[in-house]
Coordinates of C-alpha atoms and ligand atoms in Angstrom, one line a residue:
X1 CA 112.5 180.3 -126.4
X2 CA 113.8 179.6 -129.9
X3 CA 113.2 183.1 -131.1
X4 CA 115.0 184.6 -128.1
X5 CA 117.9 182.2 -127.9
X6 CA 118.7 181.7 -131.7
X7 CA 117.6 185.1 -132.9
X8 CA 115.8 183.6 -136.0
X9 CA 112.6 184.8 -137.4
X10 CA 109.3 183.3 -136.6
X11 CA 108.7 181.8 -140.1
X12 CA 111.9 179.8 -139.8
X13 CA 110.8 178.0 -136.7
X14 CA 107.4 177.4 -138.2
X15 CA 109.0 175.8 -141.2
X16 CA 111.4 173.6 -138.9
X17 CA 108.3 172.5 -137.1
X18 CA 106.2 171.8 -140.2
X19 CA 109.0 169.8 -142.0
X20 CA 109.8 167.6 -138.9
X21 CA 106.1 166.7 -138.9
X22 CA 106.1 166.1 -142.6
X23 CA 109.1 163.7 -142.4
X24 CA 107.5 161.9 -139.4
X25 CA 110.4 162.8 -137.1
X26 CA 109.5 162.1 -133.4
X27 CA 112.1 161.9 -130.8
X28 CA 109.8 160.0 -128.3
X29 CA 109.7 156.9 -130.4
X30 CA 108.1 154.8 -127.7
X31 CA 104.9 157.0 -128.1
X32 CA 104.7 156.5 -132.0
X33 CA 102.5 153.8 -133.3
X34 CA 104.7 151.1 -134.9
X35 CA 103.2 151.7 -138.3
X36 CA 103.9 155.3 -138.2
X37 CA 107.7 154.5 -137.8
X38 CA 107.7 152.3 -140.6
X39 CA 105.9 154.4 -142.9
X40 CA 107.9 157.7 -142.6
X41 CA 107.7 158.7 -146.2
X42 CA 105.9 161.8 -147.0
X43 CA 103.9 162.4 -150.1
X44 CA 106.8 164.4 -151.7
X45 CA 109.2 161.5 -150.9
X46 CA 106.9 158.8 -152.1
X47 CA 106.6 160.8 -155.5
X48 CA 110.4 160.9 -155.5
X49 CA 110.7 157.2 -155.3
X50 CA 108.2 157.0 -158.4
X51 CA 110.6 159.2 -160.2
X52 CA 113.5 157.1 -159.3
X53 CA 111.5 154.0 -160.1
X54 CA 110.7 155.3 -163.6
X55 CA 114.3 156.1 -164.6
X56 CA 115.8 153.6 -166.9
X57 CA 118.6 151.4 -165.3
X58 CA 121.5 149.5 -167.0
X59 CA 121.1 145.9 -166.8
X60 CA 123.7 144.7 -164.3
X61 CA 126.2 143.1 -166.9
X62 CA 126.9 146.5 -168.4
X63 CA 128.3 147.5 -165.1
X64 CA 131.7 146.4 -164.3
X65 CA 131.7 147.1 -160.8
X66 CA 130.7 144.1 -158.6
X67 CA 128.3 146.0 -156.2
X68 CA 124.7 145.7 -155.6
X69 CA 124.1 149.1 -156.9
X70 CA 121.6 149.9 -159.6
X71 CA 123.2 152.2 -162.5
X72 CA 121.2 154.5 -164.2
X73 CA 121.6 154.8 -168.0
X74 CA 124.3 157.3 -168.7
X75 CA 122.0 160.1 -169.5
X76 CA 122.8 162.2 -166.7
X77 CA 126.1 164.2 -166.3
X78 CA 125.8 164.6 -162.5
X79 CA 123.3 164.3 -159.7
X80 CA 122.7 167.9 -159.8
X81 CA 121.6 167.5 -163.5
X82 CA 119.3 164.8 -162.4
X83 CA 117.8 167.0 -159.5
X84 CA 117.1 169.7 -162.0
X85 CA 115.2 167.6 -164.4
X86 CA 113.4 165.9 -161.4
X87 CA 112.3 169.6 -160.4
X88 CA 111.7 171.3 -163.5
X89 CA 110.1 168.1 -165.4
X90 CA 108.8 165.6 -163.2
X91 CA 107.5 167.6 -160.4
X92 CA 106.0 170.1 -162.9
X93 CA 104.3 167.4 -165.0
X94 CA 103.0 165.6 -161.9
X95 CA 102.2 168.7 -159.9
X96 CA 104.0 167.7 -156.7
X97 CA 106.2 169.6 -154.3
X98 CA 109.9 168.9 -154.8
X99 CA 112.0 167.7 -151.8
X100 CA 115.2 169.4 -150.8
X101 CA 118.4 168.4 -152.6
X102 CA 119.6 167.1 -149.3
X103 CA 116.5 164.6 -149.0
X104 CA 117.0 163.9 -152.6
X105 CA 120.7 162.9 -152.1
X106 CA 119.7 160.8 -149.1
X107 CA 116.9 158.9 -151.0
X108 CA 119.1 158.4 -154.0
X109 CA 121.6 156.4 -151.8
X110 CA 119.0 154.7 -149.7
X111 CA 117.5 153.2 -153.1
X112 CA 121.1 152.0 -153.8
X113 CA 121.1 154.1 -157.0
X114 CA 124.5 155.2 -158.9
X115 CA 125.2 157.4 -161.8
X116 CA 127.0 155.2 -164.4
X117 CA 130.4 156.6 -164.5
X118 CA 133.5 155.8 -166.5
X119 CA 135.8 153.4 -164.4
X120 CA 138.9 155.6 -164.7
X121 CA 138.3 158.5 -162.6
X122 CA 139.5 157.1 -159.2
X123 CA 141.5 154.3 -158.0
X124 CA 139.7 152.4 -155.1
X125 CA 143.1 151.2 -153.6
X126 CA 144.5 154.6 -153.4
X127 CA 141.3 156.0 -152.1
X128 CA 141.4 153.3 -149.4
X129 CA 144.8 154.1 -148.4
X130 CA 144.0 158.0 -148.2
X131 CA 141.1 157.3 -146.0
X132 CA 143.1 155.0 -143.9
X133 CA 141.5 151.7 -144.8
X134 CA 144.5 149.9 -146.2
X135 CA 147.9 149.2 -144.8
X136 CA 151.1 150.8 -146.0
X137 CA 152.7 147.6 -147.3
X138 CA 149.5 146.8 -149.5
X139 CA 149.5 150.3 -150.8
X140 CA 153.1 150.3 -151.6
X141 CA 152.8 147.1 -153.3
X142 CA 150.2 148.6 -155.5
X143 CA 152.1 151.6 -156.5
X144 CA 155.1 149.4 -157.3
X145 CA 152.9 147.4 -159.7
X146 CA 151.5 150.5 -161.2
X147 CA 155.0 152.0 -161.8
X148 CA 156.3 148.6 -163.3
X149 CA 153.6 148.7 -165.9
X150 CA 154.1 152.2 -166.6
X151 CA 157.8 151.6 -167.0
X152 CA 157.1 148.6 -169.1
X153 CA 154.9 150.6 -171.5
X154 CA 157.4 153.3 -171.9
X155 CA 160.0 150.7 -172.9
X156 CA 157.6 149.1 -175.5
X157 CA 156.7 152.4 -177.0
X158 CA 160.3 153.0 -177.5
X159 CA 161.0 149.4 -179.0
X160 CA 160.7 148.3 -182.6
X161 CA 157.7 146.2 -181.6
X162 CA 154.1 146.8 -182.6
X163 CA 152.3 148.2 -179.7
X164 CA 148.6 148.8 -179.1
X165 CA 146.2 149.7 -176.3
X166 CA 142.6 148.6 -176.4
X167 CA 139.5 149.2 -174.4
X168 CA 135.6 149.3 -174.4
X169 CA 134.1 152.5 -174.5
X170 CA 131.4 153.1 -171.7
X171 CA 128.0 152.3 -173.2
X172 CA 126.5 154.4 -175.7
X173 CA 122.6 154.9 -176.1
X174 CA 120.4 155.0 -179.2
X175 CA 118.3 157.2 -179.5
X176 CA 120.1 160.2 -177.7
X177 CA 118.8 163.8 -177.3
X178 CA 117.9 166.4 -174.9
X179 CA 114.3 165.7 -175.0
X180 CA 112.3 165.0 -171.8
X181 CA 110.7 162.1 -173.6
X182 CA 114.0 160.2 -173.5
X183 CA 114.6 160.6 -169.7
X184 CA 112.2 157.8 -168.5
X185 CA 112.5 155.3 -171.5
X186 CA 115.1 152.8 -171.9
X187 CA 117.1 152.8 -174.9
X188 CA 119.2 150.5 -177.3
X189 CA 122.6 149.9 -176.0
X190 CA 125.6 150.6 -178.6
X191 CA 129.1 149.2 -177.8
X192 CA 132.5 150.4 -179.1
X193 CA 135.5 148.4 -178.6
X194 CA 138.6 150.4 -179.8
X195 CA 142.3 149.5 -180.6
X196 CA 144.9 152.1 -180.9
X197 CA 148.0 151.8 -182.7
X198 CA 150.6 153.6 -180.8
X199 CA 153.4 153.6 -183.5
X200 CA 151.1 154.9 -186.2
X201 CA 148.7 157.0 -184.0
X202 CA 145.8 155.2 -185.7
X203 CA 142.5 154.5 -183.9
X204 CA 140.3 151.4 -184.9
X205 CA 136.7 151.4 -183.6
X206 CA 134.5 148.3 -183.6
X207 CA 130.8 149.2 -183.1
X208 CA 127.8 146.9 -182.4
X209 CA 124.4 147.3 -181.0
X210 CA 122.8 144.9 -178.3
X211 CA 120.6 143.3 -181.0
X212 CA 124.0 142.1 -182.8
X213 CA 126.0 140.9 -179.9
X214 CA 126.7 141.1 -176.2
X215 CA 129.7 141.5 -174.1
X216 CA 131.3 137.9 -173.6
X217 CA 134.9 137.0 -174.3
X218 CA 133.8 135.5 -177.6
X219 CA 132.8 139.2 -178.9
X220 CA 136.1 140.6 -177.8
X221 CA 138.1 137.8 -179.1
X222 CA 136.4 137.9 -182.5
X223 CA 137.2 141.6 -182.7
X224 CA 140.9 141.3 -181.5
X225 CA 141.7 138.4 -183.9
X226 CA 140.1 140.3 -186.9
X227 CA 142.0 143.2 -186.2
X228 CA 145.2 141.6 -185.8
X229 CA 144.8 139.2 -188.9
X230 CA 144.2 142.5 -191.0
X231 CA 147.0 144.2 -189.2
X232 CA 149.6 141.2 -189.8
X233 CA 148.4 141.1 -193.5
X234 CA 148.8 145.0 -193.9
X235 CA 152.2 145.3 -192.4
X236 CA 153.7 142.1 -193.5
X237 CA 154.1 140.8 -190.0
X238 CA 153.6 137.2 -191.0
X239 CA 156.7 134.8 -189.7
X240 CA 158.6 137.9 -188.5
X241 CA 160.1 136.5 -185.4
X242 CA 162.1 139.7 -184.7
X243 CA 158.8 141.7 -184.0
X244 CA 156.4 141.2 -181.2
X245 CA 152.9 142.3 -181.4
X246 CA 152.0 143.9 -177.8
X247 CA 148.5 144.4 -176.7
X248 CA 148.0 146.6 -173.4
X249 CA 144.7 146.7 -171.7
X250 CA 143.1 146.7 -168.4
X251 CA 142.9 143.2 -166.6
X252 CA 139.1 143.0 -167.0
X253 CA 138.5 139.1 -167.0
X254 CA 135.8 138.8 -169.6
X255 CA 137.2 141.3 -171.9
X256 CA 141.2 140.9 -171.8
X257 CA 142.2 138.2 -169.3
X258 CA 140.6 134.9 -170.2
X259 CA 141.0 131.5 -171.7
X260 CA 138.9 132.0 -174.6
X261 CA 141.1 135.1 -175.8
X262 CA 144.2 133.2 -174.7
X263 CA 143.2 130.2 -177.2
X264 CA 142.4 132.7 -179.9
X265 CA 145.8 134.3 -179.8
X266 CA 147.7 131.3 -179.3
X267 CA 146.0 129.9 -182.5
X268 CA 147.0 133.0 -184.3
X269 CA 150.5 132.7 -183.2
X270 CA 150.6 129.1 -184.8
X271 CA 148.7 130.3 -187.9
X272 CA 150.9 133.1 -188.8
X273 CA 154.1 132.7 -187.2
X274 CA 154.0 135.6 -184.9
X275 CA 154.8 136.4 -181.0
X276 CA 151.6 138.0 -179.4
X277 CA 152.3 139.5 -175.9
X278 CA 149.4 140.9 -173.8
X279 CA 150.1 143.2 -170.9
X280 CA 147.9 144.5 -168.2
X281 CA 147.9 147.9 -166.6
X282 CA 147.4 148.1 -162.6
X283 CA 143.9 148.3 -161.7
X284 CA 142.7 151.7 -160.9
X285 CA 145.6 153.1 -163.0
X286 CA 144.4 152.1 -166.7
X287 CA 144.6 155.5 -168.4
X288 CA 146.1 154.8 -172.0
X289 CA 146.2 156.2 -175.3
X290 CA 142.8 154.6 -176.5
X291 CA 141.0 156.8 -174.0
X292 CA 141.7 159.7 -176.3
X293 CA 139.7 158.2 -178.9
X294 CA 136.9 157.7 -176.6
X295 CA 136.9 161.0 -175.1
X296 CA 137.0 162.7 -178.7
X297 CA 133.7 160.6 -179.4
X298 CA 132.1 161.6 -176.2
X299 CA 132.8 165.2 -176.7
X300 CA 131.6 165.0 -180.3
X301 CA 128.4 163.3 -179.0
X302 CA 127.7 165.3 -176.1
X303 CA 125.0 167.6 -177.7
X304 CA 124.2 165.6 -180.6
X305 CA 121.1 164.1 -181.6
X306 CA 121.5 160.3 -182.2
X307 CA 118.6 158.6 -183.8
X308 CA 119.9 155.2 -184.8
X309 CA 123.1 153.3 -183.7
X310 CA 124.7 154.0 -187.3
X311 CA 124.9 157.7 -186.4
X312 CA 127.6 156.8 -184.0
X313 CA 129.5 155.1 -186.9
X314 CA 129.2 158.2 -188.8
X315 CA 130.5 160.2 -186.0
X316 CA 133.5 157.9 -185.4
X317 CA 134.5 158.1 -189.2
X318 CA 134.5 161.6 -189.3
X319 CA 135.4 163.0 -186.0
X320 CA 139.3 162.8 -186.2
X321 CA 140.0 164.7 -189.2
X322 CA 143.9 164.4 -189.0
X323 CA 143.8 160.7 -188.8
X324 CA 140.3 159.3 -189.3
X325 CA 139.4 156.2 -187.2
X326 CA 138.8 153.0 -189.0
X327 CA 135.4 151.8 -188.3
X328 CA 133.7 148.6 -188.3
X329 CA 130.1 148.2 -187.8
X330 CA 129.5 144.7 -186.8
X331 CA 126.4 142.4 -187.4
X332 CA 125.7 139.3 -185.4
X333 CA 127.2 136.7 -187.9
X334 CA 130.5 138.6 -187.4
X335 CA 131.1 136.9 -184.1
X336 CA 132.6 133.5 -183.7
X337 CA 132.5 130.7 -180.9
X338 CA 136.1 131.2 -179.9
X339 CA 135.5 129.2 -176.7
X340 CA 135.4 126.2 -178.9
X341 CA 139.1 126.4 -179.5
X342 CA 140.5 124.1 -176.6
X343 CA 144.3 124.3 -176.8
X344 CA 143.8 124.6 -173.0
X345 CA 140.9 125.1 -170.6
X346 CA 142.4 127.7 -168.4
X347 CA 145.1 130.3 -168.1
X348 CA 145.6 129.7 -164.2
X349 CA 149.2 129.7 -163.5
X350 CA 148.9 127.2 -160.6
X351 CA 146.6 124.6 -159.4
X352 CA 147.7 124.1 -155.8
X353 CA 146.2 126.0 -152.8
X354 CA 147.9 129.5 -152.5
X355 CA 149.3 129.4 -156.2
X356 CA 148.8 132.7 -158.2
X357 CA 145.4 133.2 -159.7
X358 CA 144.4 134.4 -163.1
X359 CA 144.1 138.0 -161.8
X360 CA 147.7 137.8 -160.6
X361 CA 148.9 137.6 -164.2
X362 CA 150.5 140.9 -165.4
X363 CA 151.5 139.6 -168.9
X364 CA 151.1 136.8 -171.3
X365 CA 153.3 135.8 -174.3
X366 CA 152.0 133.4 -177.1
X367 CA 154.3 131.9 -179.7
X368 CA 154.9 128.6 -181.2
X369 CA 156.9 127.8 -178.1
X370 CA 153.8 127.7 -175.9
X371 CA 152.3 130.2 -173.5
X372 CA 154.2 132.1 -171.0
X373 CA 153.4 134.4 -168.1
X374 CA 154.7 137.0 -165.7
X375 CA 153.3 137.9 -162.2
X376 CA 155.2 141.4 -162.4
X377 CA 156.1 143.5 -165.4
X378 CA 159.6 144.0 -163.6
X379 CA 160.3 140.3 -163.8
X380 CA 163.1 139.5 -166.1
X381 CA 162.0 136.0 -167.0
X382 CA 158.8 134.5 -168.4
X383 CA 157.5 131.3 -166.7
X384 CA 155.8 128.6 -168.7
X385 CA 152.0 128.5 -168.3
X386 CA 151.4 125.0 -166.9
X387 CA 148.7 124.1 -169.5
X388 CA 148.4 120.9 -171.1
X389 CA 148.1 121.8 -174.8
X390 CA 145.4 119.7 -176.0
X391 CA 146.7 118.6 -179.4
X392 CA 143.8 116.2 -180.2
X393 CA 141.0 118.9 -180.0
X394 CA 143.5 121.2 -181.6
X395 CA 143.5 119.3 -184.8
X396 CA 139.8 119.4 -184.9
X397 CA 139.4 123.0 -184.6
X398 CA 142.8 124.7 -185.4
X399 CA 141.4 126.5 -188.3
X400 CA 139.6 129.5 -186.9
X401 CA 137.6 130.1 -190.1
X402 CA 135.9 126.7 -189.1
X403 CA 134.6 127.9 -185.9
X404 CA 130.9 128.1 -185.7
X405 CA 129.2 131.3 -185.6
X406 CA 128.5 132.8 -182.1
X407 CA 124.8 133.9 -182.9
X408 CA 122.5 132.2 -185.6
X409 CA 119.9 135.1 -185.3
X410 CA 119.9 138.6 -184.0
X411 CA 119.5 138.9 -180.2
X412 CA 115.9 139.6 -178.9
X413 CA 115.7 142.6 -176.9
X414 CA 113.2 142.6 -173.8
X415 CA 109.6 143.4 -174.6
X416 CA 109.5 146.4 -172.3
X417 CA 112.6 147.9 -174.3
X418 CA 111.0 147.3 -177.4
X419 CA 107.9 149.2 -176.2
X420 CA 109.8 152.1 -174.8
X421 CA 111.9 152.2 -178.2
X422 CA 108.7 152.3 -180.2
X423 CA 107.4 155.1 -178.1
X424 CA 110.7 157.0 -178.8
X425 CA 109.9 156.9 -182.4
X426 CA 107.9 160.2 -181.7
X427 CA 111.3 162.1 -181.2
X428 CA 112.7 161.2 -184.6
X429 CA 111.8 161.5 -188.2
X430 CA 109.9 158.8 -189.9
X431 CA 112.9 157.6 -192.0
X432 CA 114.4 156.3 -188.8
X433 CA 111.2 154.2 -187.5
X434 CA 111.9 151.1 -189.7
X435 CA 115.2 150.4 -187.7
X436 CA 113.2 150.2 -184.4
X437 CA 110.3 148.4 -186.0
X438 CA 112.6 145.8 -187.2
X439 CA 114.3 144.9 -183.9
X440 CA 114.0 141.5 -182.7
X441 CA 112.2 141.3 -179.5
X442 CA 110.5 139.1 -176.7
Ligands
LIG501 ZN1 145.8 153.3 -157.1

């Protein structure tokens, strides 16, 4: 019947019949034994699952998205790239039949896997509106916030103020190369927090690896304060009341919008007699000048072999010939416990129900007059942040130089990661091995 009505060749029908049996597909489910239904995976699918299981995943705190998805280490450019390696490497070595690309995609989603992708490619809110999942009112409000931020940033760029954008680059891996051995092993993670001086077109990179520091507000505050102190000294900004120091960033909580950083910045304004303003871009529309630094570094490292984290330092220092980036390579003793500064405990603008939340803050201003906030960049007036300035504690800790160090020792990596890195030594020259041997581990 199929041959006559569909006009297809006999082998096509045979292939359909065979693949339906292999996939355990049975229309009349009543007649299928229960255990058959549950175990509908075929041998190739099972081996695909094994392949997925042995791919290194990023620990959840490296992924900003609050989803239950498992992010793969950023080794893969696309799912097609991953499929290609699965077919050419995994299936060949394990001598198994590869599944089709369609099955590959289906099982990938079923496993809740996701490629680690930079956060800036799409705006969830705009996509939700385009697909009819968001009201027009909400969308218009979102766009108004976006435009207000863009306008305010343009005004800042043309003002005499000091203006910076700052962001964390998506994770870097060490070692890195195109050898198959690296596909299935977890690597050491390297971070790069970058500030960009818009007035002078100068990039500043702060790099550290996961054995030297993590990603808490203490790390980010230590970097931002270190940067600002040097900048204030270099350009003679101390006690300059006519100039504001403006920091543009996304509104990421642990990185840019939290009480630890706010205490650090407020402390700095008191110490140096400066006014510091933090401004946040609208979520989903956080493209800014500092991104160009990251894309230059990404392009440069794409086909480059990285043996140890310091290789990234060299790349950052040399990649931009016109205005070489200033690079700091941080060790664990660089970071301070800024969360011990307790001028105030929270930056929440209100306490009562229905009051604005930390996430609603679009800008913060710190000066000797106190801490002020705005809920919209287009607001003319600053509102005072209702914080009780805790002067008693302030006396005890108001010298940031006296703050305790965040880490007394380097941070231990997991035993499994250490083991993987040990086996990856085979992909690099002997000179590099000692770095991996000396990593603290469980
Ligand atoms: Zn949007």
